[in-house]
Amino acid sequence: SIQGAQVALALLPLLKKELVVDTVYIDGAKANIVKYNDGTTNFDDLLSKDDEESQEIKFDIDGVKVSDSALTYSDEGTGTQYALSKFNLTTGHLALAEPIDLAADFSINANKPAVAANVKVKGSFLADPENKHFAAKNLDAAINGDLLGGKDVSISASGDIDAKPETREFLVDSLKL
């Protein structure tokens, strides 16, 4: 379910297999994912059964703003349950193989392992799987709550990480944990 959404899409670039979108706004989205004992999920019927490889579409999104949203995941086979709530996300410009400014905060609850914590993450992130390059610049992350078997645990991380796993290049600068 969703309380509200707003998307402005440029139509002419679609003819060239390009997706150009203004800022996407989503408020109050709620999703419940269930994995049944037989391995199927409650969303299998929404997935394409087409074995044809889809063509890559270039996309350019001005930003994404998600507020007061939630996601739950239940695995009936293992009894595992995860829940994200009070999820807020703000991004800057989104495009393939470009860094993304991102800020997110949410609460997480899980039963295996037992977790009840609040999370805040901010920074500029790059995920370029084609060139196998991943980076986090100006990372500022904090987790506070019950986790790792402890009560009122507080973990924070800040700094820069740049990784190119295929060439075994890992740069870590001013990382504090």
Short mmCIF file of C-alpha atoms in Angstrom, two decimals:
data_model
loop_
_atom_site.label_atom_id
_atom_site.label_comp_id
_atom_site.label_asym_id
_atom_site.label_seq_id
_atom_site.Cartn_x
_atom_site.Cartn_y
_atom_site.Cartn_z
CA SER A 1 0.00 0.00 0.00
CA ILE A 2 1.02 3.60 -0.42
CA GLN A 3 -0.31 6.86 1.01
CA GLY A 4 0.96 9.05 -1.81
CA ALA A 5 3.36 9.21 -4.73
CA GLN A 6 4.41 11.75 -7.33
CA VAL A 7 6.49 11.11 -10.44
CA ALA A 8 7.10 13.41 -13.41
CA LEU A 9 8.38 11.55 -16.47
CA ALA A 10 9.80 13.00 -19.73
CA LEU A 11 8.11 11.11 -22.60
CA LEU A 12 10.34 11.84 -25.63
CA PRO A 13 13.50 10.22 -24.15
CA LEU A 14 11.50 6.96 -23.72
CA LEU A 15 11.60 6.55 -27.50
CA LYS A 16 15.42 6.32 -27.21
CA LYS A 17 15.16 3.85 -24.27
CA GLU A 18 16.08 6.57 -21.82
CA LEU A 19 14.16 7.18 -18.61
CA VAL A 20 14.31 10.83 -17.51
CA VAL A 21 12.44 11.56 -14.29
CA ASP A 22 12.12 14.57 -11.99
CA THR A 23 12.26 13.94 -8.23
CA VAL A 24 10.21 10.90 -7.19
CA TYR A 25 8.18 11.39 -4.00
CA ILE A 26 6.80 8.41 -2.04
CA ASP A 27 4.99 8.73 1.26
CA GLY A 28 3.71 5.99 3.54
CA ALA A 29 4.64 2.98 1.38
CA LYS A 30 4.10 -0.37 3.12
CA ALA A 31 5.27 -3.71 1.72
CA ASN A 32 4.94 -7.19 3.24
CA ILE A 33 7.07 -9.93 1.70
CA VAL A 34 6.44 -13.54 2.65
CA LYS A 35 8.53 -16.56 1.69
CA TYR A 36 6.36 -19.66 2.06
CA ASN A 37 7.50 -23.11 3.20
CA ASP A 38 7.62 -24.33 -0.43
CA GLY A 39 10.11 -21.56 -1.40
CA THR A 40 7.61 -19.40 -3.31
CA THR A 41 6.85 -15.81 -2.32
CA ASN A 42 3.73 -13.70 -2.19
CA PHE A 43 5.01 -11.66 -5.16
CA ASP A 44 6.10 -14.47 -7.56
CA ASP A 45 3.10 -13.81 -9.78
CA LEU A 46 4.36 -10.24 -10.35
CA LEU A 47 7.73 -11.39 -11.73
CA SER A 48 8.29 -11.93 -15.44
CA LYS A 49 8.56 -15.53 -16.58
CA ASP A 50 10.14 -14.33 -19.84
CA ASP A 51 13.62 -15.79 -20.28
CA GLU A 52 14.56 -13.13 -22.82
CA GLU A 53 17.30 -10.83 -21.61
CA SER A 54 15.96 -7.34 -21.14
CA GLN A 55 17.70 -4.46 -22.85
CA GLU A 56 19.46 -1.96 -20.64
CA ILE A 57 17.62 1.30 -20.27
CA LYS A 58 19.60 4.42 -19.43
CA PHE A 59 18.02 6.32 -16.57
CA ASP A 60 18.38 9.77 -15.14
CA ILE A 61 16.41 10.62 -12.00
CA ASP A 62 16.71 14.01 -10.35
CA GLY A 63 16.22 12.50 -6.90
CA VAL A 64 14.11 10.28 -4.67
CA LYS A 65 12.35 11.22 -1.44
CA VAL A 66 10.70 8.45 0.58
CA SER A 67 9.01 9.25 3.88
CA ASP A 68 7.36 7.24 6.66
CA SER A 69 7.55 3.91 4.85
CA ALA A 70 7.91 0.30 6.00
CA LEU A 71 8.97 -3.14 4.76
CA THR A 72 8.46 -6.49 6.46
CA TYR A 73 9.93 -9.86 5.44
CA SER A 74 8.84 -13.21 6.86
CA ASP A 75 10.30 -16.62 6.05
CA GLU A 76 7.79 -19.28 7.08
CA GLY A 77 10.38 -22.05 6.64
CA THR A 78 12.92 -20.62 9.08
CA GLY A 79 10.64 -18.44 11.20
CA THR A 80 12.86 -15.45 10.41
CA GLN A 81 11.25 -12.02 10.50
CA TYR A 82 12.72 -8.63 9.58
CA ALA A 83 10.97 -5.26 9.70
CA LEU A 84 12.07 -1.81 8.59
CA SER A 85 9.85 1.00 9.82
CA LYS A 86 9.89 4.79 9.96
CA PHE A 87 11.94 4.58 6.74
CA ASN A 88 13.00 7.93 5.28
CA LEU A 89 15.31 8.36 2.29
CA THR A 90 16.54 11.37 0.36
CA THR A 91 18.87 11.10 -2.61
CA GLY A 92 20.47 13.50 -4.99
CA HIS A 93 20.76 12.88 -8.72
CA LEU A 94 20.59 9.17 -9.75
CA ALA A 95 22.24 7.86 -12.92
CA LEU A 96 24.15 4.73 -13.89
CA ALA A 97 27.77 4.59 -12.69
CA GLU A 98 27.60 8.00 -10.98
CA PRO A 99 27.98 8.76 -7.25
CA ILE A 100 24.69 9.23 -5.38
CA ASP A 101 24.28 11.56 -2.43
CA LEU A 102 22.08 9.70 0.02
CA ALA A 103 20.65 10.19 3.51
CA ALA A 104 18.45 7.56 5.18
CA ASP A 105 17.12 6.80 8.62
CA PHE A 106 14.94 3.92 9.82
CA SER A 107 14.21 1.48 12.61
CA ILE A 108 15.02 -2.20 12.18
CA ASN A 109 13.63 -5.14 14.12
CA ALA A 110 14.55 -8.78 13.59
CA ASN A 111 14.24 -12.05 15.48
CA LYS A 112 17.19 -14.04 14.01
CA PRO A 113 19.49 -12.46 15.10
CA ALA A 114 17.62 -10.37 17.66
CA VAL A 115 17.85 -6.71 16.65
CA ALA A 116 15.88 -3.62 17.69
CA ALA A 117 17.80 -0.57 16.52
CA ASN A 118 17.65 2.83 14.87
CA VAL A 119 19.92 3.45 11.87
CA LYS A 120 21.12 6.65 10.20
CA VAL A 121 23.30 6.65 7.07
CA LYS A 122 24.57 9.60 5.05
CA GLY A 123 27.17 9.99 2.35
CA SER A 124 27.97 9.82 -1.34
CA PHE A 125 27.83 6.26 -2.68
CA LEU A 126 28.96 4.71 -5.96
CA ALA A 127 27.93 1.26 -7.16
CA ASP A 128 29.22 0.53 -10.66
CA PRO A 129 28.91 -3.26 -11.12
CA GLU A 130 29.90 -3.12 -14.79
CA ASN A 131 33.33 -1.69 -13.90
CA LYS A 132 33.32 -3.41 -10.50
CA HIS A 133 33.88 -0.14 -8.64
CA PHE A 134 32.23 0.63 -5.30
CA ALA A 135 32.79 3.64 -3.06
CA ALA A 136 31.45 5.51 -0.04
CA LYS A 137 32.66 9.09 0.42
CA ASN A 138 31.90 11.27 3.43
CA LEU A 139 30.28 8.26 5.10
CA ASP A 140 28.51 9.05 8.34
CA ALA A 141 26.62 6.06 9.76
CA ALA A 142 25.22 5.23 13.18
CA ILE A 143 23.33 2.27 14.66
CA ASN A 144 21.85 2.55 18.15
CA GLY A 145 19.84 -0.08 19.97
CA ASP A 146 19.79 -3.72 20.97
CA LEU A 147 22.05 -5.81 18.75
CA LEU A 148 25.00 -8.21 18.79
CA GLY A 149 23.66 -9.62 22.06
CA GLY A 150 23.94 -6.27 23.83
CA LYS A 151 21.51 -3.64 25.06
CA ASP A 152 21.82 0.04 24.13
CA VAL A 153 24.74 -0.65 21.75
CA SER A 154 26.02 2.33 19.79
CA ILE A 155 28.12 1.83 16.64
CA SER A 156 29.23 4.64 14.35
CA ALA A 157 31.41 4.79 11.26
CA SER A 158 32.75 7.71 9.23
CA GLY A 159 35.30 8.21 6.49
CA ASP A 160 35.90 7.22 2.88
CA ILE A 161 36.10 3.76 1.29
CA ASP A 162 36.91 3.06 -2.36
CA ALA A 163 36.99 -0.53 -3.62
CA LYS A 164 37.75 -2.20 -6.93
CA PRO A 165 37.59 -5.88 -5.88
CA GLU A 166 38.55 -7.31 -9.27
CA THR A 167 41.95 -5.56 -9.21
CA ARG A 168 42.20 -5.89 -5.41
CA GLU A 169 42.36 -2.14 -4.93
CA PHE A 170 41.00 -0.94 -1.59
CA LEU A 171 41.48 2.62 -0.39
CA VAL A 172 40.40 3.58 3.09
CA ASP A 173 40.81 7.19 4.20
CA SER A 174 40.08 8.67 7.63
CA LEU A 175 37.86 5.70 8.55
CA LYS A 176 36.67 5.82 12.16
CA LEU A 177 34.66 3.06 13.79
#
